[in-house]
Coordinates of C-alpha atoms in Angstrom, one line a residue:
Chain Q
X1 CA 35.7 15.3 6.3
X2 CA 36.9 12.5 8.3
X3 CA 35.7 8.7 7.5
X4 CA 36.2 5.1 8.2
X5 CA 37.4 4.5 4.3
X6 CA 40.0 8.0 4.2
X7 CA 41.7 10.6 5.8
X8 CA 41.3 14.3 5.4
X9 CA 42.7 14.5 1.9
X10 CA 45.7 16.6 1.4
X11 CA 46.9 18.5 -1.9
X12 CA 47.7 15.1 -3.8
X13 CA 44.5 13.5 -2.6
X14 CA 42.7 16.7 -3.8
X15 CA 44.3 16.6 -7.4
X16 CA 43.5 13.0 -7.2
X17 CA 39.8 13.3 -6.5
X18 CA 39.2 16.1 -9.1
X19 CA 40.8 13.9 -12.0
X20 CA 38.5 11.0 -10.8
X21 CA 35.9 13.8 -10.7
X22 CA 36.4 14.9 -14.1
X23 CA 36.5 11.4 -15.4
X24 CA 33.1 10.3 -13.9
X25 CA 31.4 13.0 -15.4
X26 CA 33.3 12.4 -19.3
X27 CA 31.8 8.4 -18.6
X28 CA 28.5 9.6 -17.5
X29 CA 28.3 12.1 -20.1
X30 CA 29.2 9.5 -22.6
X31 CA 26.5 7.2 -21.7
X32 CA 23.8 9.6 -21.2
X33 CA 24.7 11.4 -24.5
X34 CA 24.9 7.4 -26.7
X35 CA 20.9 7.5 -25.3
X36 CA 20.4 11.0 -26.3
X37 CA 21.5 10.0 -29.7
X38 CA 19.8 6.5 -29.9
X39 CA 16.9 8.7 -29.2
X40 CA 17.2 11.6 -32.0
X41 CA 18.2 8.6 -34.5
X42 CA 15.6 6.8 -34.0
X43 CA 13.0 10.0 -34.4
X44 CA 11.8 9.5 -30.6
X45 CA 11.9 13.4 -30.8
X46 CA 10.0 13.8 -33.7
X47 CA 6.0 15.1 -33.2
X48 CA 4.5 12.0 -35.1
X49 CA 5.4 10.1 -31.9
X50 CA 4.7 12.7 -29.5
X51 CA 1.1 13.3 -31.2
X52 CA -0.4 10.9 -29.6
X53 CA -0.1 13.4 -26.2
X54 CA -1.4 15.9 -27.5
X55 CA -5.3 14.7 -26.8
X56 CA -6.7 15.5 -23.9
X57 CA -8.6 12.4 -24.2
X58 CA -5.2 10.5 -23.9
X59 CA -4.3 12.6 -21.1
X60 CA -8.1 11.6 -19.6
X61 CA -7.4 8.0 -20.2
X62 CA -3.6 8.5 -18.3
X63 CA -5.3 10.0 -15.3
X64 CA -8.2 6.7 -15.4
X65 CA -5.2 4.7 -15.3
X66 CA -3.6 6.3 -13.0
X67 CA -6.3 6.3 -10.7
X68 CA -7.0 2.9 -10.9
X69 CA -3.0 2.4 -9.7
X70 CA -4.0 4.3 -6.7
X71 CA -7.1 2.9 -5.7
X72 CA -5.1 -0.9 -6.0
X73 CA -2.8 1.0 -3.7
X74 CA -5.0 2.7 -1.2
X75 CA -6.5 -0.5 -0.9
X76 CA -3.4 -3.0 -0.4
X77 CA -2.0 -0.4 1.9
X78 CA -5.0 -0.1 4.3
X79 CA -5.0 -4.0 4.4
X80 CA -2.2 -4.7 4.5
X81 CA -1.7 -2.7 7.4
X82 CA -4.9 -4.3 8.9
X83 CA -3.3 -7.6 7.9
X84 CA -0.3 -6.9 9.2
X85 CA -1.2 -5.8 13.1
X86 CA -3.3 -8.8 13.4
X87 CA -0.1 -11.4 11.7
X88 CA 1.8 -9.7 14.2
X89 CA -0.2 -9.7 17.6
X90 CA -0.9 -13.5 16.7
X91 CA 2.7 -13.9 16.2
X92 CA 3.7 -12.4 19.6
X93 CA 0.8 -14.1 21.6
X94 CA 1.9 -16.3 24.8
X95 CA -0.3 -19.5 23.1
X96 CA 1.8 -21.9 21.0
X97 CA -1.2 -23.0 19.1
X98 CA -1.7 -19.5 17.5
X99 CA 1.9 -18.3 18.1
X100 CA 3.5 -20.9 15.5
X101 CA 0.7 -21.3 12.6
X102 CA 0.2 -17.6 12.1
X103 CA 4.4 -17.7 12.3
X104 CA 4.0 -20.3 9.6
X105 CA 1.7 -18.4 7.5
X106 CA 4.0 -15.3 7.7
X107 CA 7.1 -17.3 6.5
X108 CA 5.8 -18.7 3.6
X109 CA 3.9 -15.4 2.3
X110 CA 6.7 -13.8 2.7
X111 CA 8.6 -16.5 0.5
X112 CA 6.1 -16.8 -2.3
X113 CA 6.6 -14.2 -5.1
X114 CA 3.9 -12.0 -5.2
X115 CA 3.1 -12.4 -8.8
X116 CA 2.8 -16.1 -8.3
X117 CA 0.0 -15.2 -6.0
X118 CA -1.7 -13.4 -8.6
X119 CA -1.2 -15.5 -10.9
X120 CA -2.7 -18.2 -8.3
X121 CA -6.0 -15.9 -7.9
X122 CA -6.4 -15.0 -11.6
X123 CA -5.7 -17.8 -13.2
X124 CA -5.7 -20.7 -10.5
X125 CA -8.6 -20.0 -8.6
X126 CA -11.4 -20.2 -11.9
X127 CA -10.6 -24.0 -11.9
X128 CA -11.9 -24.2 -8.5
X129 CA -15.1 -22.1 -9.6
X130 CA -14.2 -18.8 -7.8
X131 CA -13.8 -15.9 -11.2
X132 CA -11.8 -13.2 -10.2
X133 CA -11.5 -9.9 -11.2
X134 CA -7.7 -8.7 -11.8
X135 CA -8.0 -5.9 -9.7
X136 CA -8.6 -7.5 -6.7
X137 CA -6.4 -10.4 -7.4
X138 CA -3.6 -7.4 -7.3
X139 CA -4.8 -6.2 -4.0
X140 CA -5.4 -9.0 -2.3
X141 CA -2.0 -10.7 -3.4
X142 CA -0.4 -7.1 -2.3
X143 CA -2.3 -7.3 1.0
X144 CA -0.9 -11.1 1.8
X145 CA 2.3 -10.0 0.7
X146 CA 2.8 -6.5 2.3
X147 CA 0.7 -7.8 5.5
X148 CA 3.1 -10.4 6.1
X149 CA 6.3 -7.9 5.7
X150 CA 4.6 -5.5 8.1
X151 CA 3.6 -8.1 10.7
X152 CA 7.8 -9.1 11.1
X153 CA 8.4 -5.0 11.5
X154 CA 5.7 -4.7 14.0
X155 CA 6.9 -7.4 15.6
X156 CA 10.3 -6.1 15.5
X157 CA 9.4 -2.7 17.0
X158 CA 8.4 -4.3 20.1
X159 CA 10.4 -6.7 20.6
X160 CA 13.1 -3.8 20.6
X161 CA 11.9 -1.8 22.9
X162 CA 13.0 -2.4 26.3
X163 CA 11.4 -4.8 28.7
X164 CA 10.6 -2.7 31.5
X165 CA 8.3 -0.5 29.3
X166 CA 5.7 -3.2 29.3
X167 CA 6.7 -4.4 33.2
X168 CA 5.8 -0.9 34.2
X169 CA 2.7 -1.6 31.8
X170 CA 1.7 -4.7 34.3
X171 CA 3.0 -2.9 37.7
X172 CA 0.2 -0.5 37.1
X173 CA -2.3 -3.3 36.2
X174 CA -3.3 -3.2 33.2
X175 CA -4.2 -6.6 31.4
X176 CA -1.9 -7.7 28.5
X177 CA -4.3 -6.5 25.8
X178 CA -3.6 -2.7 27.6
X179 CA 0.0 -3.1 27.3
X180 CA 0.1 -3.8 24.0
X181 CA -2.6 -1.4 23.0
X182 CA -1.7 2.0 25.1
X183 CA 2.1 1.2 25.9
X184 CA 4.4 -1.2 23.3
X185 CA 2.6 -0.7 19.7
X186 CA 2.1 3.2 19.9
X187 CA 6.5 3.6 20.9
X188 CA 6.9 0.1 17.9
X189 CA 4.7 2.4 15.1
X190 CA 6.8 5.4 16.1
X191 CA 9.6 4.1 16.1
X192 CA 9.3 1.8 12.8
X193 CA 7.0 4.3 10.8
X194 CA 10.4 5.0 8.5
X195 CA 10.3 1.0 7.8
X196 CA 6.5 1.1 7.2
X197 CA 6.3 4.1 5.0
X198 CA 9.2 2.1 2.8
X199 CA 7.3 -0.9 2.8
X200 CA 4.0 1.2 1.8
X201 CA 6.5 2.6 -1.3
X202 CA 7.1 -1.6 -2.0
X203 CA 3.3 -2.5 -2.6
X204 CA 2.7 1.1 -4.8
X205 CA 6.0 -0.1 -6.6
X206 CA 4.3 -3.6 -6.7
X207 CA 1.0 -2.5 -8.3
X208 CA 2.5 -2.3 -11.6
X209 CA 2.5 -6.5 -11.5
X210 CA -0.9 -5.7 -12.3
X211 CA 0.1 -5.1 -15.7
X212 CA 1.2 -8.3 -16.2
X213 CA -2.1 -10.4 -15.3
X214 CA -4.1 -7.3 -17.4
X215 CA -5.3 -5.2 -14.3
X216 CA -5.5 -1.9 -16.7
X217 CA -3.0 0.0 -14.5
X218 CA -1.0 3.0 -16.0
X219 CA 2.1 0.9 -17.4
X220 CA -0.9 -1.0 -19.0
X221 CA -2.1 1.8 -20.9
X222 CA 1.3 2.7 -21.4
X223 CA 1.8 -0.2 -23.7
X224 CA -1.9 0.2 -25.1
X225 CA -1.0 3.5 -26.6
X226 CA 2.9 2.4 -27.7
X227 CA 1.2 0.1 -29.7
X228 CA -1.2 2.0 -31.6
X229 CA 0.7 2.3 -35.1
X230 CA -2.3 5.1 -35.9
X231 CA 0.4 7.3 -33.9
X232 CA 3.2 6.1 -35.1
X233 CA 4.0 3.3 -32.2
X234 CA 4.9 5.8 -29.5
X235 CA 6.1 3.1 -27.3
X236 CA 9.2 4.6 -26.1
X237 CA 7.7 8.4 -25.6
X238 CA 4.6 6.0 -23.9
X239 CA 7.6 4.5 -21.3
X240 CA 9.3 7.6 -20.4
X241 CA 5.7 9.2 -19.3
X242 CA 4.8 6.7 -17.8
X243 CA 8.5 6.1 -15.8
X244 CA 8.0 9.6 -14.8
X245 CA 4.6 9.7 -12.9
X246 CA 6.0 6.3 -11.6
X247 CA 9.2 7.7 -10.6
X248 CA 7.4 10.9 -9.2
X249 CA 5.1 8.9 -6.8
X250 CA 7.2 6.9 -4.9
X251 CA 9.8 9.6 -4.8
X252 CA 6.7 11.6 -2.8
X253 CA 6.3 8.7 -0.5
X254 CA 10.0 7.8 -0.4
X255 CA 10.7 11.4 0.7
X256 CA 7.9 11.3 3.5
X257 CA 9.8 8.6 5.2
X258 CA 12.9 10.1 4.9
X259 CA 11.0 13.4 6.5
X260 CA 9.7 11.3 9.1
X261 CA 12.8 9.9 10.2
X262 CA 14.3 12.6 10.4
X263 CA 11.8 14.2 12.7
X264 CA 12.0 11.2 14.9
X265 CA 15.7 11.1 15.3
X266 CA 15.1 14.7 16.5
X267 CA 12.6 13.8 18.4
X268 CA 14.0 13.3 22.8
X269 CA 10.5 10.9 23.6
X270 CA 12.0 8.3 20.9
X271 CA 15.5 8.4 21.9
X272 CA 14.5 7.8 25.6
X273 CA 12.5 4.7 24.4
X274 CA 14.4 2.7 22.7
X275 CA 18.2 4.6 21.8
X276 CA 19.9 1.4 21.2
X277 CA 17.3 0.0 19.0
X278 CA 17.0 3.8 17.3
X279 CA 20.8 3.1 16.4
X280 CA 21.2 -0.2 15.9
X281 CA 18.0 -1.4 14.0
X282 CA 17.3 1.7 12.1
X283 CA 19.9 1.5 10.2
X284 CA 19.7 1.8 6.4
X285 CA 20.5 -2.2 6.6
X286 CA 17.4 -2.6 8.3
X287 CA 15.6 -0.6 5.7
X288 CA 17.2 -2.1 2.6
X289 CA 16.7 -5.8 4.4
X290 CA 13.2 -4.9 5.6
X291 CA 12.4 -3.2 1.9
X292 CA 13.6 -6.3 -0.2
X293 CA 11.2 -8.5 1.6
X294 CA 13.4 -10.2 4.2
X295 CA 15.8 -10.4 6.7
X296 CA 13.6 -9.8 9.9
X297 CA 11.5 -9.2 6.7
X298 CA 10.5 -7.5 -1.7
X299 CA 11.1 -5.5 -4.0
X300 CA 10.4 -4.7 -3.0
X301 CA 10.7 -6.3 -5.5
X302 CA 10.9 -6.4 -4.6
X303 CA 9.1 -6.5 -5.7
Chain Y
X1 CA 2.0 -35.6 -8.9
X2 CA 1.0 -36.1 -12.7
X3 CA 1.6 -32.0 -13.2
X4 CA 5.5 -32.8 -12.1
X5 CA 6.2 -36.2 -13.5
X6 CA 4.7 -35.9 -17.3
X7 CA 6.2 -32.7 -17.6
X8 CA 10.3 -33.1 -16.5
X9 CA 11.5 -31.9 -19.3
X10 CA 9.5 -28.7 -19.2
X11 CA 10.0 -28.3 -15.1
X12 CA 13.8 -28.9 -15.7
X13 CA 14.3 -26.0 -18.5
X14 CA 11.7 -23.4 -16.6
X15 CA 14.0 -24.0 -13.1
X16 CA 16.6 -23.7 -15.1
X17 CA 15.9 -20.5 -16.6
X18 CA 14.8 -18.9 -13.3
X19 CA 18.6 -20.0 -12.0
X20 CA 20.2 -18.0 -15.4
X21 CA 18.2 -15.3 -14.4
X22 CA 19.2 -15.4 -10.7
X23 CA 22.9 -15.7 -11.0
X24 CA 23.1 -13.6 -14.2
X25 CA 21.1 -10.7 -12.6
X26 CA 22.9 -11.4 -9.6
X27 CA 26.3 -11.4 -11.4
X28 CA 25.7 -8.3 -12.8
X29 CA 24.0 -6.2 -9.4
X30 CA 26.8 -7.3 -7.6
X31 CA 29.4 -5.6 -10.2
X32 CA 27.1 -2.8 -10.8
X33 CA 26.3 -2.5 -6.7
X34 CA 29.7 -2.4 -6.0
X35 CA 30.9 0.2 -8.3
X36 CA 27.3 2.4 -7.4
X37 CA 28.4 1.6 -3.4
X38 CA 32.0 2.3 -3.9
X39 CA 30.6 5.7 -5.6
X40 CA 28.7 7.2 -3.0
X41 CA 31.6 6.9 0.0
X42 CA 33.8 8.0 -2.2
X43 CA 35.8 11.1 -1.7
X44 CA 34.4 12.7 -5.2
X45 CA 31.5 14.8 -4.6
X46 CA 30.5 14.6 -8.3
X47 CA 30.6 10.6 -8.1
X48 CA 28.0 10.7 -5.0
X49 CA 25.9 12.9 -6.6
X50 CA 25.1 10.6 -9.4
X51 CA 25.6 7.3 -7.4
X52 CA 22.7 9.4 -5.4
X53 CA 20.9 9.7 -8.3
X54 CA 21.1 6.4 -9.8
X55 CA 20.0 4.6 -6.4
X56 CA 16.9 7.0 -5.8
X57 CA 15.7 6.8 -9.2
X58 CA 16.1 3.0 -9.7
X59 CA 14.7 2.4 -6.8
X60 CA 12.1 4.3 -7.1
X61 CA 10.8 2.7 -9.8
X62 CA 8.4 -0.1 -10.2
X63 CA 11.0 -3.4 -11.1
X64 CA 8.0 -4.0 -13.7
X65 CA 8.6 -0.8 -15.4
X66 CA 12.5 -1.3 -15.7
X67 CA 11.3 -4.9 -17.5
X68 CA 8.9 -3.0 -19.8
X69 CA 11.7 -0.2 -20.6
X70 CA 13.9 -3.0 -21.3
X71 CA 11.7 -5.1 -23.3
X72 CA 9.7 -2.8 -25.0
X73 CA 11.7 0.9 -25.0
X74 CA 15.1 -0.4 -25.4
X75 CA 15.3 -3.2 -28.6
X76 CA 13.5 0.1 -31.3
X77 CA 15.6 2.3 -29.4
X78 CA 19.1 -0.1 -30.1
X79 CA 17.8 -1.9 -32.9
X80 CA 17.9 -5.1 -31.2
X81 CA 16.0 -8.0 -33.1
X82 CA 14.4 -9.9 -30.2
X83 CA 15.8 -13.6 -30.5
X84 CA 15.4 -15.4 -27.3
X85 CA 18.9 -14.9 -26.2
X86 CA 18.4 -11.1 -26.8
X87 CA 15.3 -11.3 -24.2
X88 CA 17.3 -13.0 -21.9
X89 CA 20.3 -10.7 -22.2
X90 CA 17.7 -7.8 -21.3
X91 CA 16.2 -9.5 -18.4
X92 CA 19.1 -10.1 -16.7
X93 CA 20.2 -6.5 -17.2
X94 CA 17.0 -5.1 -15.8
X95 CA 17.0 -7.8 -13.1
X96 CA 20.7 -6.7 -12.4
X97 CA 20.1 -2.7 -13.1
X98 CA 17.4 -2.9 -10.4
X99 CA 19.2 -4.9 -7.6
X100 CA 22.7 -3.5 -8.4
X101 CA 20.8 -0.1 -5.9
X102 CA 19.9 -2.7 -3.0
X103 CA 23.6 -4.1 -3.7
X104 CA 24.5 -0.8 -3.8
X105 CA 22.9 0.2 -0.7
X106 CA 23.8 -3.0 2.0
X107 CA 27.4 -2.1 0.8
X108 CA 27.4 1.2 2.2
X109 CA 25.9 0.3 5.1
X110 CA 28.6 -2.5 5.9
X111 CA 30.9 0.0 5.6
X112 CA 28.6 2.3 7.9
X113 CA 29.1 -0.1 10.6
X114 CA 32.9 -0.1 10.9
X115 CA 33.2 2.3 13.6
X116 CA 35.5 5.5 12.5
X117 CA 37.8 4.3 15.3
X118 CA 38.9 1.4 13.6
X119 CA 40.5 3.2 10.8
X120 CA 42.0 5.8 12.8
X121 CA 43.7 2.9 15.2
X122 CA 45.2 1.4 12.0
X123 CA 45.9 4.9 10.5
X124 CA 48.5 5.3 14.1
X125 CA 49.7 2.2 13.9
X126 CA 51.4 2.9 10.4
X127 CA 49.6 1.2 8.5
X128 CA 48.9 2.0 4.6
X129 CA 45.7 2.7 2.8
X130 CA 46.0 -0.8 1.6
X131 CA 46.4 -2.9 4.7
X132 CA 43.2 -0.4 6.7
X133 CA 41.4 -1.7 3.7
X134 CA 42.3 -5.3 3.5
X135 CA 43.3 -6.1 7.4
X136 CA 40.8 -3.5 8.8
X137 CA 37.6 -1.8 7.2
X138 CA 36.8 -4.2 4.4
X139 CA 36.8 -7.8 6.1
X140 CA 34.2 -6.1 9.0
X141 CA 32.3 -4.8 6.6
X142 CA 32.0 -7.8 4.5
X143 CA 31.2 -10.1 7.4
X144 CA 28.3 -7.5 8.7
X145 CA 27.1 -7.4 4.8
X146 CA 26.3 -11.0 4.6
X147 CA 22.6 -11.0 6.3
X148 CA 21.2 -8.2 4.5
X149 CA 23.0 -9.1 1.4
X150 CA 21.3 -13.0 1.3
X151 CA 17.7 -10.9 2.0
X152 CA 18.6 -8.9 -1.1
X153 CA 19.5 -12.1 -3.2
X154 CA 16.4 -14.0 -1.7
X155 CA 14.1 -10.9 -3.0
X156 CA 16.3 -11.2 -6.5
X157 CA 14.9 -14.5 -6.6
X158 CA 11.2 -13.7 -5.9
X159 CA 11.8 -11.4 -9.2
X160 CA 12.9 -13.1 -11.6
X161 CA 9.3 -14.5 -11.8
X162 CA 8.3 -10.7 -13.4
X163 CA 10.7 -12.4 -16.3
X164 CA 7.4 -14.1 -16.7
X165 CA 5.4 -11.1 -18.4
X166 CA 7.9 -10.4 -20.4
X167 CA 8.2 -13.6 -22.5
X168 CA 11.4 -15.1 -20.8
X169 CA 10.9 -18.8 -20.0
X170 CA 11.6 -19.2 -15.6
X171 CA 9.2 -20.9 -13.0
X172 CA 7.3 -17.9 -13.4
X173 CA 5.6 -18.5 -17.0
X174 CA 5.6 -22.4 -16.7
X175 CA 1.8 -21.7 -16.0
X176 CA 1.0 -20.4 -19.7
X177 CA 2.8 -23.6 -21.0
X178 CA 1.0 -25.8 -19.0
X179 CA -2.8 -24.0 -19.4
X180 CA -1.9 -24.6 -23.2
X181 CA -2.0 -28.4 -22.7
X182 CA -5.1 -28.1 -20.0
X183 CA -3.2 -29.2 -17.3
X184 CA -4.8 -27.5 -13.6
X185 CA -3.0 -24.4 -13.6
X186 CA -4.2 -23.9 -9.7
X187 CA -1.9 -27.3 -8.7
X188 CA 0.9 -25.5 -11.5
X189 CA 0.8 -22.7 -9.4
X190 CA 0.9 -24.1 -5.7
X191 CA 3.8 -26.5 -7.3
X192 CA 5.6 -23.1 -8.0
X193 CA 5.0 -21.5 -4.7
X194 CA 6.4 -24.8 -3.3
X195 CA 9.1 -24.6 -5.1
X196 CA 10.1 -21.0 -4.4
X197 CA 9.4 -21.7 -0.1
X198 CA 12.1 -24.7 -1.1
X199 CA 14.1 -22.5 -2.5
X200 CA 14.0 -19.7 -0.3
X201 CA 14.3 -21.8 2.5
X202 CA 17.9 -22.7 0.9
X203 CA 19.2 -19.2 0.7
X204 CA 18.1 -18.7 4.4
X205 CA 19.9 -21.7 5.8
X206 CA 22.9 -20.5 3.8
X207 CA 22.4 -16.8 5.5
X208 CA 22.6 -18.6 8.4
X209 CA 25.3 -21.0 8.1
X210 CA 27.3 -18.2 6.7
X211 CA 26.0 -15.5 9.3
X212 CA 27.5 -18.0 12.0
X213 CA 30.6 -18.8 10.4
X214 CA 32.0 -15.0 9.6
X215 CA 29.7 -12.9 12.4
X216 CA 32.1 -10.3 14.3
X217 CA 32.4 -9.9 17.9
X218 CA 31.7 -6.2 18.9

């Protein structure tokens, strides 16, 4: 195995690369094994703070919350996708007088923190008179948020695709509102829907801000049930079942875009389209830049 | 302007604690990103297995769960008394653990874009491992790093507000401090965002000054 960093490694290389083998497992070992310990010494394995999951009724009130950190993100996703077509179309129009607000708009959502907009609609907007549930401060902070990061990889996808697809578009008459319906934003989906299904794993990741303005999401409950000293403050047994389903989700959604681009760097119809673009813009820089919530668009963080 | 000008003091030390969080989370993803990149092209199987790991998992996870783990999970767990130094140790870390996989990840996509060719021309020419690092591979990598990198650092920012729910004091929880003395949190909070576009808007124009400066000609 060739690359840009070494050669094909020869006997001393190979010695080499087993010893460095060896001693990144004795390190990792090492650290893993100091948690391992923390854990038995501080009785994290013992049933007193495991009890607590042994009710159903726990596991009942798990699955609520769990449910009520997919509805948040069914809903943000939908709109934000919603949000995000409509951000973008206004940001590609010809007209300077939509053109450069809607650009505006997009900038500085995409520059606010999201949990300062949810802190804005929870706790700024009662003093103007408008009461707010937390739920919906999450999702509609989410759907400015993700809305605006999907409008900038929308926009992206068509701006990479070649020119003549949307010259053909208008040699065969078809208004502007045609090509961009039937010809550019059916290749720019295709082509992005890797980007897209990351940024989709960004406002799932994001839901669990909810938590912080008392939406009662999963990592909520989480810390209802750590604290209950009835079972024994189970707060650490409460994180790791909680990291898990966390983990497991967008590991699901993470691995369907993965799949999917796969698939469509398989795929001939795509690599026609736009092969440069394909190449050059799909990189895993693109993703990461697009994912963290800027370059041409979190964490997403970010978020 | 009354929400700014009463409250200095408290603006000053709430800025000031979002920048400890930025460059000590940054700091620390940029060690821990580089080591994790480093990992996962190098020539050890076993080390890009777990660097692997370590990014899919981290990333994978909500950045509010790795606060909660650390705030909550970890002091019991270490036995960590929680001064406000000892918060603010553990914010930065899970700031830094989190960002250390985007770090992580823009690294080996710098390296990614070196074409293979380049190597093997300075590999003919005689030159050691060394000199394709430091003449060759690693100064084109770098330069195609720095976009990407500033979005990664830019979204670092945006999270240090989480901080916020965690008891750590940053722009992010200058709200609670404020609603205490009944000052409008909805002008707080649009002061905030103002700040953050300000501040964001800064670590663009440096992207870009930078990105200008150091961009290579392919």
């Amino acid at each position: 195995m060739s690359s840009v960093l070494y050669d094909v490694p020869g006997p001393r290389a190979i010695a080499r690369n087993r010893i460095l083998g060896v001693v990144t497992i004795v390190v990792v070992a090492a650290i893993a094994g100091f948690f391992v310990w923390r854990l038995w010494e501080t009785g994290q394995f013992s049933a007193e703070k495991w009890y607590a999951f042994t009710f159903t009724n726990v596991w009942l009130q798990v699955g609520a919350a769990l449910l009520r950190t997919l509805q948040a993100f069914a809903v943000a996703a939908v709109g934000a996708l919603a949000l995000g077509f409509i951000l973008a179309i206004g940001r590609m129009s010809v007209h300077a007088w939509v053109r450069v607000p809607v650009g505006a708009v997009v900038e500085l959502l995409r520059a606010v923190p999201v949990l300062i907009f949810m802190f804005l609609l929870y706790y700024g907007l009662p003093v103007l008179g408008v009461k707010m549930e937390p739920y919906w401060a999450v999702v509609i902070a989410l759907i400015a948020y993700n809305g605006s990061v999907l409008a900038e990889v929308f926009r992206a996808g068509v701006e990479a695709l070649p020119r003549g697809q949307s010259e053909a578009g208008y040699a065969i008459g078809l208004r502007k509102s045609g090509v961009m319906r039937l010809i550019l934003l059916p290749q720019a989906i295709r082509a992005m829907l890797p980007v897209i299904i990351a940024q989709l794993v960004v406002t799932l990741k994001d839901t669990a801000l909810g938590y912080i303005i008392t939406y009662q999401e999963l990592l909520f409950y989480a810390r209802y049930i750590g604290s209950q000293s009835t079972y024994g403050s189970p707060i650490v047994p409460a994180t790791i079942v909680v990291g898990i389903i966390y983990i497991a989700l967008c590991l699901l959604l993470s691995l369907v875009a993965v799949r999917v681009e796969k698939r469509l760097r398989r795929s001939a119809k795509i690599a026609t389209a736009a092969p440069e673009a394909l190449d050059q813009e799909m990189t895993a820089t693109r993703v990461i830049a697009v994912q963290s919530g800027l370059d041409g668009a979190a964490g997403h963080d970010g978020r | 302007m009354g929400v700014i000008t009463d409250y200095l003091p408290l603006w000053g030390e709430t800025l000031l604690g979002t920048i400890v969080l930025f460059f000590g989370g940054g700091a620390l993803a940029l060690v821990l990103g580089t080591l994790v990149g480093a990992m996962r092209v190098s020539p050890v199987p076993i080390a890009r297995g777990i660097g692997i790991l370590y990014v899919n998992t981290i990333r994978n996870t909500p950045l509010t769960l790795v606060f909660f783990a650390f705030a909550f999970a970890l002091p019991p767990l270490l036995g960590l008394r929680l001064t406000s130094g000892v918060s603010l140790t553990l914010a930065i870390s899970a700031l830094g653990i989190y960002t250390a996989t985007y770090v992580a990840e823009t690294i080996r996509s710098g390296i990614n874009t070196v074409p293979v060719g380049q190597a093997e021309a300075a590999r003919a020419l005689g030159l050691t491992f060394g000199q394709v690092m430091t003449l060759v591979v690693l100064p084109q990598a770098f330069r195609s790093v720095i976009p990407p990198m500033m979005s990664v650092f830019i979204a670092l920012l945006k999270n240090t507000t989480v901080a916020a729910g965690f008891s750590v004091v940053n722009l992010g929880s200058i709200r609670a401090n404020m609603s205490e003395d009944g000052e409008n949190q909805f002008i707080v909070l649009l002061w905030v965002m103002a700040i953050f576009v300000a501040l964001v808007l800064l670590l663009s124009w440096a992207q870009r000054a930078l990105e200008n400066r150091w961009k290579v000609a392919r």
